[in-house]
Amino acid sequence: MHAQRLAGPQVTQLTWPGLTHKVPPTLRRLGILGPLAKEALTGTMSRKRFHDLMRVRMETPLYVFRLMERASAKGHYRLVEQAIASLPEGFANWKIRQLRRRNAEMLKGSVPS
């Protein structure tokens, strides 16, 4: 909502689903804070370049966890199980393992006896 108050020919609205309000630390952890800030400030950032930079988030356990957490909250328990099962070896962190346990409990509760 803050960004929607900005307007002008030099302003381009860009979205980044799955990021929290802690944008700078998250971008730094992803390794894209420097290029993103430099290109945005110099006016060389394009929508395509922005989305190319943001694709790196899909390779992080935290982003994957947030996607699965949202799916589980919407009741897509089987989908979450399939997604977790398809993760590369060693990818799942403690949050994903915890979500898997919670999700399995919800799946058991949603199956009719």
mmCIF file of N, CA, C and O in Angstrom:
data_model
loop_
_atom_site.group_PDB
_atom_site.id
_atom_site.type_symbol
_atom_site.label_atom_id
_atom_site.label_comp_id
_atom_site.label_asym_id
_atom_site.label_seq_id
_atom_site.Cartn_x
_atom_site.Cartn_y
_atom_site.Cartn_z
ATOM 1 N N MET A 1 0.819 -1.189 0.000
ATOM 2 C CA MET A 1 0.000 0.000 0.000
ATOM 3 C C MET A 1 0.868 1.260 0.000
ATOM 4 O O MET A 1 0.467 2.267 -0.553
ATOM 5 N N HIS A 2 2.042 1.175 0.638
ATOM 6 C CA HIS A 2 2.920 2.341 0.639
ATOM 7 C C HIS A 2 3.363 2.679 -0.779
ATOM 8 O O HIS A 2 3.388 3.844 -1.165
ATOM 9 N N ALA A 3 3.722 1.665 -1.537
ATOM 10 C CA ALA A 3 4.220 1.887 -2.894
ATOM 11 C C ALA A 3 3.129 2.449 -3.803
ATOM 12 O O ALA A 3 3.428 3.181 -4.745
ATOM 13 N N GLN A 4 1.889 2.136 -3.526
ATOM 14 C CA GLN A 4 0.799 2.625 -4.369
ATOM 15 C C GLN A 4 0.635 4.143 -4.270
ATOM 16 O O GLN A 4 0.062 4.763 -5.150
ATOM 17 N N ARG A 5 1.174 4.741 -3.208
ATOM 18 C CA ARG A 5 1.093 6.198 -3.069
ATOM 19 C C ARG A 5 2.112 6.905 -3.948
ATOM 20 O O ARG A 5 2.017 8.100 -4.160
ATOM 21 N N LEU A 6 3.100 6.186 -4.434
ATOM 22 C CA LEU A 6 4.113 6.770 -5.314
ATOM 23 C C LEU A 6 3.601 6.757 -6.744
ATOM 24 O O LEU A 6 3.055 5.767 -7.211
ATOM 25 N N ALA A 7 3.808 7.841 -7.433
ATOM 26 C CA ALA A 7 3.347 7.922 -8.820
ATOM 27 C C ALA A 7 4.302 8.802 -9.612
ATOM 28 O O ALA A 7 5.019 9.614 -9.056
ATOM 29 N N GLY A 8 4.319 8.595 -10.896
ATOM 30 C CA GLY A 8 5.141 9.413 -11.778
ATOM 31 C C GLY A 8 5.716 8.579 -12.893
ATOM 32 O O GLY A 8 5.684 7.340 -12.849
ATOM 33 N N PRO A 9 6.250 9.240 -13.902
ATOM 34 C CA PRO A 9 6.788 8.500 -15.044
ATOM 35 C C PRO A 9 8.024 7.665 -14.701
ATOM 36 O O PRO A 9 8.313 6.682 -15.367
ATOM 37 N N GLN A 10 8.725 8.022 -13.637
ATOM 38 C CA GLN A 10 9.922 7.287 -13.248
ATOM 39 C C GLN A 10 9.618 6.126 -12.290
ATOM 40 O O GLN A 10 10.517 5.400 -11.909
ATOM 41 N N VAL A 11 8.344 5.938 -11.930
ATOM 42 C CA VAL A 11 7.957 4.898 -10.969
ATOM 43 C C VAL A 11 7.361 3.711 -11.711
ATOM 44 O O VAL A 11 6.448 3.863 -12.519
ATOM 45 N N THR A 12 7.887 2.534 -11.426
ATOM 46 C CA THR A 12 7.350 1.290 -11.975
ATOM 47 C C THR A 12 6.988 0.381 -10.807
ATOM 48 O O THR A 12 7.840 0.091 -9.960
ATOM 49 N N GLN A 13 5.753 -0.033 -10.739
ATOM 50 C CA GLN A 13 5.319 -0.935 -9.674
ATOM 51 C C GLN A 13 5.757 -2.358 -10.011
ATOM 52 O O GLN A 13 5.435 -2.874 -11.074
ATOM 53 N N LEU A 14 6.497 -2.978 -9.096
ATOM 54 C CA LEU A 14 6.957 -4.353 -9.263
ATOM 55 C C LEU A 14 6.485 -5.169 -8.071
ATOM 56 O O LEU A 14 6.469 -4.675 -6.948
ATOM 57 N N THR A 15 6.088 -6.407 -8.309
ATOM 58 C CA THR A 15 5.618 -7.261 -7.211
ATOM 59 C C THR A 15 6.643 -8.350 -6.937
ATOM 60 O O THR A 15 7.379 -8.775 -7.834
ATOM 61 N N TRP A 16 6.666 -8.809 -5.705
ATOM 62 C CA TRP A 16 7.530 -9.924 -5.334
ATOM 63 C C TRP A 16 6.816 -10.819 -4.329
ATOM 64 O O TRP A 16 7.045 -10.748 -3.135
ATOM 65 N N PRO A 17 5.918 -11.661 -4.828
ATOM 66 C CA PRO A 17 5.174 -12.559 -3.947
ATOM 67 C C PRO A 17 6.104 -13.445 -3.122
ATOM 68 O O PRO A 17 7.136 -13.892 -3.587
ATOM 69 N N GLY A 18 5.713 -13.637 -1.878
ATOM 70 C CA GLY A 18 6.473 -14.537 -1.013
ATOM 71 C C GLY A 18 7.545 -13.861 -0.187
ATOM 72 O O GLY A 18 8.139 -14.496 0.671
ATOM 73 N N LEU A 19 7.799 -12.594 -0.418
ATOM 74 C CA LEU A 19 8.764 -11.888 0.429
ATOM 75 C C LEU A 19 8.004 -11.211 1.557
ATOM 76 O O LEU A 19 6.898 -10.757 1.386
ATOM 77 N N THR A 20 8.644 -11.147 2.699
ATOM 78 C CA THR A 20 8.014 -10.509 3.848
ATOM 79 C C THR A 20 8.359 -9.027 3.868
ATOM 80 O O THR A 20 8.970 -8.513 2.939
ATOM 81 N N HIS A 21 8.018 -8.368 4.947
ATOM 82 C CA HIS A 21 8.334 -6.948 5.094
ATOM 83 C C HIS A 21 9.830 -6.712 5.306
ATOM 84 O O HIS A 21 10.291 -5.588 5.264
ATOM 85 N N LYS A 22 10.593 -7.759 5.520
ATOM 86 C CA LYS A 22 12.046 -7.645 5.711
ATOM 87 C C LYS A 22 12.753 -7.751 4.364
ATOM 88 O O LYS A 22 13.579 -8.630 4.131
ATOM 89 N N VAL A 23 12.445 -6.843 3.470
ATOM 90 C CA VAL A 23 12.934 -6.918 2.096
ATOM 91 C C VAL A 23 14.454 -6.828 1.989
ATOM 92 O O VAL A 23 15.082 -7.708 1.403
ATOM 93 N N PRO A 24 15.116 -5.784 2.531
ATOM 94 C CA PRO A 24 16.575 -5.704 2.341
ATOM 95 C C PRO A 24 17.345 -6.922 2.856
ATOM 96 O O PRO A 24 18.175 -7.478 2.129
ATOM 97 N N PRO A 25 17.085 -7.404 4.079
ATOM 98 C CA PRO A 25 17.835 -8.587 4.521
ATOM 99 C C PRO A 25 17.564 -9.818 3.655
ATOM 100 O O PRO A 25 18.468 -10.613 3.392
ATOM 101 N N THR A 26 16.331 -9.953 3.198
ATOM 102 C CA THR A 26 15.990 -11.094 2.345
ATOM 103 C C THR A 26 16.729 -11.005 1.017
ATOM 104 O O THR A 26 17.310 -11.987 0.551
ATOM 105 N N LEU A 27 16.730 -9.822 0.407
ATOM 106 C CA LEU A 27 17.436 -9.647 -0.867
ATOM 107 C C LEU A 27 18.941 -9.850 -0.693
ATOM 108 O O LEU A 27 19.601 -10.403 -1.574
ATOM 109 N N ARG A 28 19.475 -9.412 0.442
ATOM 110 C CA ARG A 28 20.905 -9.619 0.709
ATOM 111 C C ARG A 28 21.215 -11.108 0.816
ATOM 112 O O ARG A 28 22.175 -11.605 0.249
ATOM 113 N N ARG A 29 20.373 -11.841 1.551
ATOM 114 C CA ARG A 29 20.578 -13.290 1.688
ATOM 115 C C ARG A 29 20.492 -13.994 0.340
ATOM 116 O O ARG A 29 21.180 -14.980 0.098
ATOM 117 N N LEU A 30 19.627 -13.510 -0.530
ATOM 118 C CA LEU A 30 19.488 -14.101 -1.869
ATOM 119 C C LEU A 30 20.657 -13.719 -2.773
ATOM 120 O O LEU A 30 20.815 -14.284 -3.856
ATOM 121 N N GLY A 31 21.448 -12.734 -2.348
ATOM 122 C CA GLY A 31 22.595 -12.310 -3.135
ATOM 123 C C GLY A 31 22.251 -11.354 -4.266
ATOM 124 O O GLY A 31 23.043 -11.174 -5.191
ATOM 125 N N ILE A 32 21.089 -10.715 -4.189
ATOM 126 C CA ILE A 32 20.677 -9.835 -5.287
ATOM 127 C C ILE A 32 20.442 -8.395 -4.846
ATOM 128 O O ILE A 32 20.046 -7.560 -5.657
ATOM 129 N N LEU A 33 20.696 -8.074 -3.576
ATOM 130 C CA LEU A 33 20.460 -6.713 -3.101
ATOM 131 C C LEU A 33 21.314 -5.702 -3.866
ATOM 132 O O LEU A 33 20.805 -4.677 -4.323
ATOM 133 N N GLY A 34 22.595 -5.978 -4.039
ATOM 134 C CA GLY A 34 23.494 -5.055 -4.727
ATOM 135 C C GLY A 34 23.064 -4.744 -6.149
ATOM 136 O O GLY A 34 22.827 -3.577 -6.493
ATOM 137 N N PRO A 35 22.940 -5.776 -7.002
ATOM 138 C CA PRO A 35 22.536 -5.501 -8.380
ATOM 139 C C PRO A 35 21.155 -4.860 -8.485
ATOM 140 O O PRO A 35 20.944 -3.945 -9.280
ATOM 141 N N LEU A 36 20.227 -5.310 -7.652
ATOM 142 C CA LEU A 36 18.880 -4.756 -7.711
ATOM 143 C C LEU A 36 18.889 -3.279 -7.326
ATOM 144 O O LEU A 36 18.316 -2.442 -8.029
ATOM 145 N N ALA A 37 19.551 -2.937 -6.233
ATOM 146 C CA ALA A 37 19.588 -1.545 -5.787
ATOM 147 C C ALA A 37 20.312 -0.664 -6.805
ATOM 148 O O ALA A 37 19.824 0.416 -7.149
ATOM 149 N N LYS A 38 21.465 -1.130 -7.287
ATOM 150 C CA LYS A 38 22.245 -0.324 -8.237
ATOM 151 C C LYS A 38 21.452 -0.044 -9.514
ATOM 152 O O LYS A 38 21.369 1.099 -9.967
ATOM 153 N N GLU A 39 20.850 -1.082 -10.075
ATOM 154 C CA GLU A 39 20.104 -0.910 -11.320
ATOM 155 C C GLU A 39 18.832 -0.085 -11.118
ATOM 156 O O GLU A 39 18.458 0.705 -11.987
ATOM 157 N N ALA A 40 18.192 -0.247 -9.968
ATOM 158 C CA ALA A 40 16.982 0.547 -9.696
ATOM 159 C C ALA A 40 17.350 2.021 -9.525
ATOM 160 O O ALA A 40 16.662 2.901 -10.057
ATOM 161 N N LEU A 41 18.424 2.279 -8.817
ATOM 162 C CA LEU A 41 18.817 3.670 -8.566
ATOM 163 C C LEU A 41 19.375 4.368 -9.808
ATOM 164 O O LEU A 41 19.233 5.579 -9.949
ATOM 165 N N THR A 42 20.007 3.606 -10.696
ATOM 166 C CA THR A 42 20.554 4.223 -11.913
ATOM 167 C C THR A 42 19.537 4.272 -13.043
ATOM 168 O O THR A 42 19.812 4.839 -14.097
ATOM 169 N N GLY A 43 18.377 3.656 -12.824
ATOM 170 C CA GLY A 43 17.335 3.686 -13.842
ATOM 171 C C GLY A 43 17.523 2.668 -14.949
ATOM 172 O O GLY A 43 16.869 2.747 -15.988
ATOM 173 N N THR A 44 18.395 1.683 -14.741
ATOM 174 C CA THR A 44 18.633 0.666 -15.773
ATOM 175 C C THR A 44 17.837 -0.622 -15.524
ATOM 176 O O THR A 44 17.916 -1.549 -16.320
ATOM 177 N N MET A 45 17.073 -0.677 -14.438
ATOM 178 C CA MET A 45 16.290 -1.868 -14.107
ATOM 179 C C MET A 45 15.077 -1.971 -15.029
ATOM 180 O O MET A 45 14.332 -1.016 -15.200
ATOM 181 N N SER A 46 14.902 -3.128 -15.618
ATOM 182 C CA SER A 46 13.699 -3.392 -16.423
ATOM 183 C C SER A 46 12.842 -4.415 -15.682
ATOM 184 O O SER A 46 13.324 -5.106 -14.783
ATOM 185 N N ARG A 47 11.592 -4.529 -16.068
ATOM 186 C CA ARG A 47 10.716 -5.545 -15.462
ATOM 187 C C ARG A 47 11.311 -6.941 -15.651
ATOM 188 O O ARG A 47 11.330 -7.743 -14.726
ATOM 189 N N LYS A 48 11.784 -7.227 -16.855
ATOM 190 C CA LYS A 48 12.353 -8.550 -17.136
ATOM 191 C C LYS A 48 13.565 -8.823 -16.258
ATOM 192 O O LYS A 48 13.696 -9.893 -15.677
ATOM 193 N N ARG A 49 14.445 -7.848 -16.145
ATOM 194 C CA ARG A 49 15.647 -8.012 -15.314
ATOM 195 C C ARG A 49 15.255 -8.231 -13.856
ATOM 196 O O ARG A 49 15.811 -9.086 -13.170
ATOM 197 N N PHE A 50 14.283 -7.474 -13.371
ATOM 198 C CA PHE A 50 13.809 -7.629 -12.001
ATOM 199 C C PHE A 50 13.310 -9.049 -11.763
ATOM 200 O O PHE A 50 13.689 -9.699 -10.803
ATOM 201 N N HIS A 51 12.463 -9.532 -12.662
ATOM 202 C CA HIS A 51 11.914 -10.875 -12.494
ATOM 203 C C HIS A 51 12.993 -11.947 -12.658
ATOM 204 O O HIS A 51 12.948 -12.972 -11.982
ATOM 205 N N ASP A 52 13.968 -11.707 -13.515
ATOM 206 C CA ASP A 52 15.095 -12.643 -13.626
ATOM 207 C C ASP A 52 15.862 -12.715 -12.308
ATOM 208 O O ASP A 52 16.223 -13.800 -11.851
ATOM 209 N N LEU A 53 16.125 -11.573 -11.702
ATOM 210 C CA LEU A 53 16.819 -11.552 -10.410
ATOM 211 C C LEU A 53 15.990 -12.252 -9.331
ATOM 212 O O LEU A 53 16.522 -12.983 -8.500
ATOM 213 N N MET A 54 14.695 -12.030 -9.342
ATOM 214 C CA MET A 54 13.827 -12.585 -8.302
ATOM 215 C C MET A 54 13.631 -14.091 -8.414
ATOM 216 O O MET A 54 13.214 -14.735 -7.456
ATOM 217 N N ARG A 55 13.949 -14.677 -9.557
ATOM 218 C CA ARG A 55 13.790 -16.127 -9.724
ATOM 219 C C ARG A 55 14.651 -16.922 -8.742
ATOM 220 O O ARG A 55 14.316 -18.050 -8.397
ATOM 221 N N VAL A 56 15.747 -16.337 -8.270
ATOM 222 C CA VAL A 56 16.641 -17.034 -7.352
ATOM 223 C C VAL A 56 15.911 -17.434 -6.061
ATOM 224 O O VAL A 56 16.274 -18.419 -5.422
ATOM 225 N N ARG A 57 14.855 -16.698 -5.694
ATOM 226 C CA ARG A 57 14.134 -17.012 -4.459
ATOM 227 C C ARG A 57 13.505 -18.399 -4.507
ATOM 228 O O ARG A 57 13.299 -19.027 -3.476
ATOM 229 N N MET A 58 13.199 -18.879 -5.705
ATOM 230 C CA MET A 58 12.559 -20.187 -5.845
ATOM 231 C C MET A 58 13.482 -21.338 -5.472
ATOM 232 O O MET A 58 13.038 -22.466 -5.323
ATOM 233 N N GLU A 59 14.760 -21.044 -5.339
ATOM 234 C CA GLU A 59 15.741 -22.070 -4.992
ATOM 235 C C GLU A 59 16.091 -22.053 -3.514
ATOM 236 O O GLU A 59 17.034 -22.706 -3.099
ATOM 237 N N THR A 60 15.342 -21.308 -2.709
ATOM 238 C CA THR A 60 15.652 -21.198 -1.285
ATOM 239 C C THR A 60 14.604 -21.923 -0.451
ATOM 240 O O THR A 60 13.409 -21.852 -0.728
ATOM 241 N N PRO A 61 15.049 -22.625 0.597
ATOM 242 C CA PRO A 61 14.100 -23.338 1.454
ATOM 243 C C PRO A 61 13.034 -22.426 2.058
ATOM 244 O O PRO A 61 11.878 -22.823 2.175
ATOM 245 N N LEU A 62 13.389 -21.201 2.430
ATOM 246 C CA LEU A 62 12.411 -20.315 3.057
ATOM 247 C C LEU A 62 11.261 -19.984 2.106
ATOM 248 O O LEU A 62 10.094 -20.030 2.490
ATOM 249 N N TYR A 63 11.561 -19.675 0.876
ATOM 250 C CA TYR A 63 10.517 -19.363 -0.106
ATOM 251 C C TYR A 63 9.645 -20.595 -0.357
ATOM 252 O O TYR A 63 8.414 -20.514 -0.370
ATOM 253 N N VAL A 64 10.284 -21.741 -0.538
ATOM 254 C CA VAL A 64 9.543 -22.986 -0.773
ATOM 255 C C VAL A 64 8.654 -23.291 0.432
ATOM 256 O O VAL A 64 7.486 -23.671 0.278
ATOM 257 N N PHE A 65 9.196 -23.079 1.625
ATOM 258 C CA PHE A 65 8.407 -23.294 2.842
ATOM 259 C C PHE A 65 7.168 -22.408 2.851
ATOM 260 O O PHE A 65 6.063 -22.862 3.138
ATOM 261 N N ARG A 66 7.330 -21.132 2.519
ATOM 262 C CA ARG A 66 6.186 -20.209 2.527
ATOM 263 C C ARG A 66 5.115 -20.622 1.524
ATOM 264 O O ARG A 66 3.922 -20.529 1.805
ATOM 265 N N LEU A 67 5.545 -21.081 0.352
ATOM 266 C CA LEU A 67 4.578 -21.554 -0.640
ATOM 267 C C LEU A 67 3.790 -22.743 -0.099
ATOM 268 O O LEU A 67 2.562 -22.805 -0.208
ATOM 269 N N MET A 68 4.519 -23.692 0.479
ATOM 270 C CA MET A 68 3.871 -24.893 1.001
ATOM 271 C C MET A 68 2.990 -24.577 2.203
ATOM 272 O O MET A 68 1.927 -25.160 2.372
ATOM 273 N N GLU A 69 3.437 -23.655 3.022
ATOM 274 C CA GLU A 69 2.659 -23.262 4.190
ATOM 275 C C GLU A 69 1.319 -22.654 3.766
ATOM 276 O O GLU A 69 0.271 -22.958 4.331
ATOM 277 N N ARG A 70 1.358 -21.812 2.736
ATOM 278 C CA ARG A 70 0.104 -21.225 2.219
ATOM 279 C C ARG A 70 -0.809 -22.306 1.644
ATOM 280 O O ARG A 70 -2.019 -22.287 1.849
ATOM 281 N N ALA A 71 -0.226 -23.247 0.912
ATOM 282 C CA ALA A 71 -1.027 -24.329 0.327
ATOM 283 C C ALA A 71 -1.663 -25.175 1.431
ATOM 284 O O ALA A 71 -2.838 -25.542 1.345
ATOM 285 N N SER A 72 -0.891 -25.458 2.473
ATOM 286 C CA SER A 72 -1.416 -26.244 3.588
ATOM 287 C C SER A 72 -2.528 -25.493 4.309
ATOM 288 O O SER A 72 -3.558 -26.076 4.661
ATOM 289 N N ALA A 73 -2.360 -24.199 4.501
ATOM 290 C CA ALA A 73 -3.383 -23.385 5.166
ATOM 291 C C ALA A 73 -4.689 -23.379 4.376
ATOM 292 O O ALA A 73 -5.765 -23.233 4.954
ATOM 293 N N LYS A 74 -4.591 -23.562 3.069
ATOM 294 C CA LYS A 74 -5.791 -23.606 2.227
ATOM 295 C C LYS A 74 -6.364 -25.018 2.119
ATOM 296 O O LYS A 74 -7.320 -25.244 1.394
ATOM 297 N N GLY A 75 -5.733 -25.987 2.814
ATOM 298 C CA GLY A 75 -6.256 -27.345 2.829
ATOM 299 C C GLY A 75 -5.721 -28.250 1.737
ATOM 300 O O GLY A 75 -6.240 -29.348 1.525
ATOM 301 N N HIS A 76 -4.675 -27.840 1.049
ATOM 302 C CA HIS A 76 -4.094 -28.655 -0.030
ATOM 303 C C HIS A 76 -3.024 -29.597 0.528
ATOM 304 O O HIS A 76 -1.864 -29.552 0.123
ATOM 305 N N TYR A 77 -3.424 -30.453 1.457
ATOM 306 C CA TYR A 77 -2.477 -31.293 2.184
ATOM 307 C C TYR A 77 -1.761 -32.293 1.275
ATOM 308 O O TYR A 77 -0.553 -32.494 1.393
ATOM 309 N N ARG A 78 -2.504 -32.943 0.389
ATOM 310 C CA ARG A 78 -1.870 -33.923 -0.513
ATOM 311 C C ARG A 78 -0.876 -33.244 -1.455
ATOM 312 O O ARG A 78 0.191 -33.769 -1.731
ATOM 313 N N LEU A 79 -1.222 -32.074 -1.945
ATOM 314 C CA LEU A 79 -0.333 -31.322 -2.815
ATOM 315 C C LEU A 79 0.965 -30.969 -2.078
ATOM 316 O O LEU A 79 2.056 -31.092 -2.631
ATOM 317 N N VAL A 80 0.842 -30.562 -0.821
ATOM 318 C CA VAL A 80 2.028 -30.237 -0.025
ATOM 319 C C VAL A 80 2.886 -31.485 0.166
ATOM 320 O O VAL A 80 4.116 -31.429 0.042
ATOM 321 N N GLU A 81 2.265 -32.596 0.449
ATOM 322 C CA GLU A 81 3.017 -33.851 0.606
ATOM 323 C C GLU A 81 3.786 -34.194 -0.671
ATOM 324 O O GLU A 81 4.948 -34.583 -0.623
ATOM 325 N N GLN A 82 3.130 -34.055 -1.813
ATOM 326 C CA GLN A 82 3.790 -34.343 -3.092
ATOM 327 C C GLN A 82 4.950 -33.378 -3.323
ATOM 328 O O GLN A 82 6.017 -33.781 -3.788
ATOM 329 N N ALA A 83 4.743 -32.118 -3.002
ATOM 330 C CA ALA A 83 5.794 -31.113 -3.197
ATOM 331 C C ALA A 83 6.998 -31.396 -2.306
ATOM 332 O O ALA A 83 8.142 -31.341 -2.760
ATOM 333 N N ILE A 84 6.747 -31.730 -1.049
ATOM 334 C CA ILE A 84 7.844 -32.028 -0.131
ATOM 335 C C ILE A 84 8.583 -33.277 -0.590
ATOM 336 O O ILE A 84 9.816 -33.326 -0.579
ATOM 337 N N ALA A 85 7.845 -34.282 -1.038
ATOM 338 C CA ALA A 85 8.479 -35.527 -1.503
ATOM 339 C C ALA A 85 9.353 -35.295 -2.738
ATOM 340 O O ALA A 85 10.315 -36.023 -2.956
ATOM 341 N N SER A 86 9.036 -34.270 -3.516
ATOM 342 C CA SER A 86 9.806 -34.031 -4.739
ATOM 343 C C SER A 86 10.996 -33.084 -4.544
ATOM 344 O O SER A 86 11.720 -32.806 -5.492
ATOM 345 N N LEU A 87 11.196 -32.596 -3.316
ATOM 346 C CA LEU A 87 12.335 -31.710 -3.063
ATOM 347 C C LEU A 87 13.655 -32.462 -3.237
ATOM 348 O O LEU A 87 13.731 -33.647 -2.919
ATOM 349 N N PRO A 88 14.686 -31.779 -3.699
ATOM 350 C CA PRO A 88 15.996 -32.426 -3.828
ATOM 351 C C PRO A 88 16.525 -32.894 -2.468
ATOM 352 O O PRO A 88 16.178 -32.323 -1.433
ATOM 353 N N GLU A 89 17.358 -33.894 -2.479
ATOM 354 C CA GLU A 89 17.974 -34.433 -1.257
ATOM 355 C C GLU A 89 18.673 -33.311 -0.488
ATOM 356 O O GLU A 89 19.410 -32.523 -1.050
ATOM 357 N N GLY A 90 18.400 -33.215 0.798
ATOM 358 C CA GLY A 90 19.048 -32.225 1.638
ATOM 359 C C GLY A 90 18.471 -30.823 1.552
ATOM 360 O O GLY A 90 18.972 -29.902 2.190
ATOM 361 N N PHE A 91 17.421 -30.624 0.777
ATOM 362 C CA PHE A 91 16.839 -29.290 0.612
ATOM 363 C C PHE A 91 15.983 -28.891 1.805
ATOM 364 O O PHE A 91 15.988 -27.743 2.216
ATOM 365 N N ALA A 92 15.237 -29.836 2.334
ATOM 366 C CA ALA A 92 14.278 -29.528 3.400
ATOM 367 C C ALA A 92 15.004 -29.087 4.666
ATOM 368 O O ALA A 92 15.882 -29.777 5.158
ATOM 369 N N ASN A 93 14.621 -27.928 5.181
ATOM 370 C CA ASN A 93 15.173 -27.465 6.442
ATOM 371 C C ASN A 93 14.209 -27.833 7.566
ATOM 372 O O ASN A 93 13.199 -28.493 7.338
ATOM 373 N N TRP A 94 14.477 -27.386 8.775
ATOM 374 C CA TRP A 94 13.651 -27.775 9.916
ATOM 375 C C TRP A 94 12.220 -27.278 9.782
ATOM 376 O O TRP A 94 11.288 -27.948 10.223
ATOM 377 N N LYS A 95 12.030 -26.112 9.161
ATOM 378 C CA LYS A 95 10.669 -25.601 9.005
ATOM 379 C C LYS A 95 9.861 -26.487 8.064
ATOM 380 O O LYS A 95 8.682 -26.730 8.291
ATOM 381 N N ILE A 96 10.489 -26.948 6.997
ATOM 382 C CA ILE A 96 9.791 -27.814 6.043
ATOM 383 C C ILE A 96 9.488 -29.160 6.691
ATOM 384 O O ILE A 96 8.392 -29.706 6.520
ATOM 385 N N ARG A 97 10.427 -29.689 7.483
ATOM 386 C CA ARG A 97 10.164 -30.955 8.180
ATOM 387 C C ARG A 97 9.021 -30.799 9.182
ATOM 388 O O ARG A 97 8.157 -31.670 9.303
ATOM 389 N N GLN A 98 8.995 -29.665 9.877
ATOM 390 C CA GLN A 98 7.922 -29.392 10.828
ATOM 391 C C GLN A 98 6.575 -29.265 10.106
ATOM 392 O O GLN A 98 5.566 -29.796 10.554
ATOM 393 N N LEU A 99 6.583 -28.579 8.972
ATOM 394 C CA LEU A 99 5.362 -28.444 8.172
ATOM 395 C C LEU A 99 4.885 -29.818 7.704
ATOM 396 O O LEU A 99 3.687 -30.096 7.708
ATOM 397 N N ARG A 100 5.824 -30.672 7.328
ATOM 398 C CA ARG A 100 5.449 -32.017 6.872
ATOM 399 C C ARG A 100 4.736 -32.781 7.988
ATOM 400 O O ARG A 100 3.719 -33.440 7.749
ATOM 401 N N ARG A 101 5.252 -32.680 9.213
ATOM 402 C CA ARG A 101 4.600 -33.363 10.334
ATOM 403 C C ARG A 101 3.198 -32.807 10.581
ATOM 404 O O ARG A 101 2.234 -33.556 10.742
ATOM 405 N N ARG A 102 3.080 -31.470 10.600
ATOM 406 C CA ARG A 102 1.774 -30.827 10.810
ATOM 407 C C ARG A 102 0.806 -31.196 9.696
ATOM 408 O O ARG A 102 -0.359 -31.487 9.923
ATOM 409 N N ASN A 103 1.322 -31.177 8.480
ATOM 410 C CA ASN A 103 0.507 -31.481 7.314
ATOM 411 C C ASN A 103 0.011 -32.926 7.371
ATOM 412 O O ASN A 103 -1.140 -33.209 7.042
ATOM 413 N N ALA A 104 0.873 -33.841 7.779
ATOM 414 C CA ALA A 104 0.497 -35.255 7.888
ATOM 415 C C ALA A 104 -0.619 -35.443 8.925
ATOM 416 O O ALA A 104 -1.554 -36.220 8.717
ATOM 417 N N GLU A 105 -0.524 -34.695 10.025
ATOM 418 C CA GLU A 105 -1.584 -34.757 11.045
ATOM 419 C C GLU A 105 -2.911 -34.249 10.480
ATOM 420 O O GLU A 105 -3.962 -34.831 10.739
ATOM 421 N N MET A 106 -2.846 -33.164 9.712
ATOM 422 C CA MET A 106 -4.058 -32.611 9.116
ATOM 423 C C MET A 106 -4.633 -33.593 8.088
ATOM 424 O O MET A 106 -5.846 -33.745 7.988
ATOM 425 N N LEU A 107 -3.762 -34.251 7.351
ATOM 426 C CA LEU A 107 -4.220 -35.223 6.341
ATOM 427 C C LEU A 107 -4.940 -36.378 7.024
ATOM 428 O O LEU A 107 -5.985 -36.829 6.561
ATOM 429 N N LYS A 108 -4.391 -36.842 8.137
ATOM 430 C CA LYS A 108 -5.037 -37.930 8.875
ATOM 431 C C LYS A 108 -6.416 -37.511 9.370
ATOM 432 O O LYS A 108 -7.366 -38.265 9.304
ATOM 433 N N GLY A 109 -6.510 -36.267 9.835
ATOM 434 C CA GLY A 109 -7.781 -35.760 10.346
ATOM 435 C C GLY A 109 -8.810 -35.502 9.256
ATOM 436 O O GLY A 109 -10.010 -35.520 9.519
ATOM 437 N N SER A 110 -8.351 -35.274 8.024
ATOM 438 C CA SER A 110 -9.294 -34.966 6.952
ATOM 439 C C SER A 110 -9.778 -36.198 6.212
ATOM 440 O O SER A 110 -10.696 -36.135 5.423
ATOM 441 N N VAL A 111 -9.148 -37.344 6.488
ATOM 442 C CA VAL A 111 -9.546 -38.584 5.820
ATOM 443 C C VAL A 111 -10.712 -39.189 6.575
ATOM 444 O O VAL A 111 -10.637 -39.410 7.770
ATOM 445 N N PRO A 112 -11.829 -39.451 5.898
ATOM 446 C CA PRO A 112 -12.994 -40.044 6.594
ATOM 447 C C PRO A 112 -12.686 -41.447 7.083
ATOM 448 O O PRO A 112 -11.974 -42.197 6.440
ATOM 449 N N SER A 113 -13.201 -41.776 8.265
ATOM 450 C CA SER A 113 -12.961 -43.110 8.853
ATOM 451 C C SER A 113 -13.901 -44.126 8.273
ATOM 452 O O SER A 113 -15.006 -43.897 7.948
#
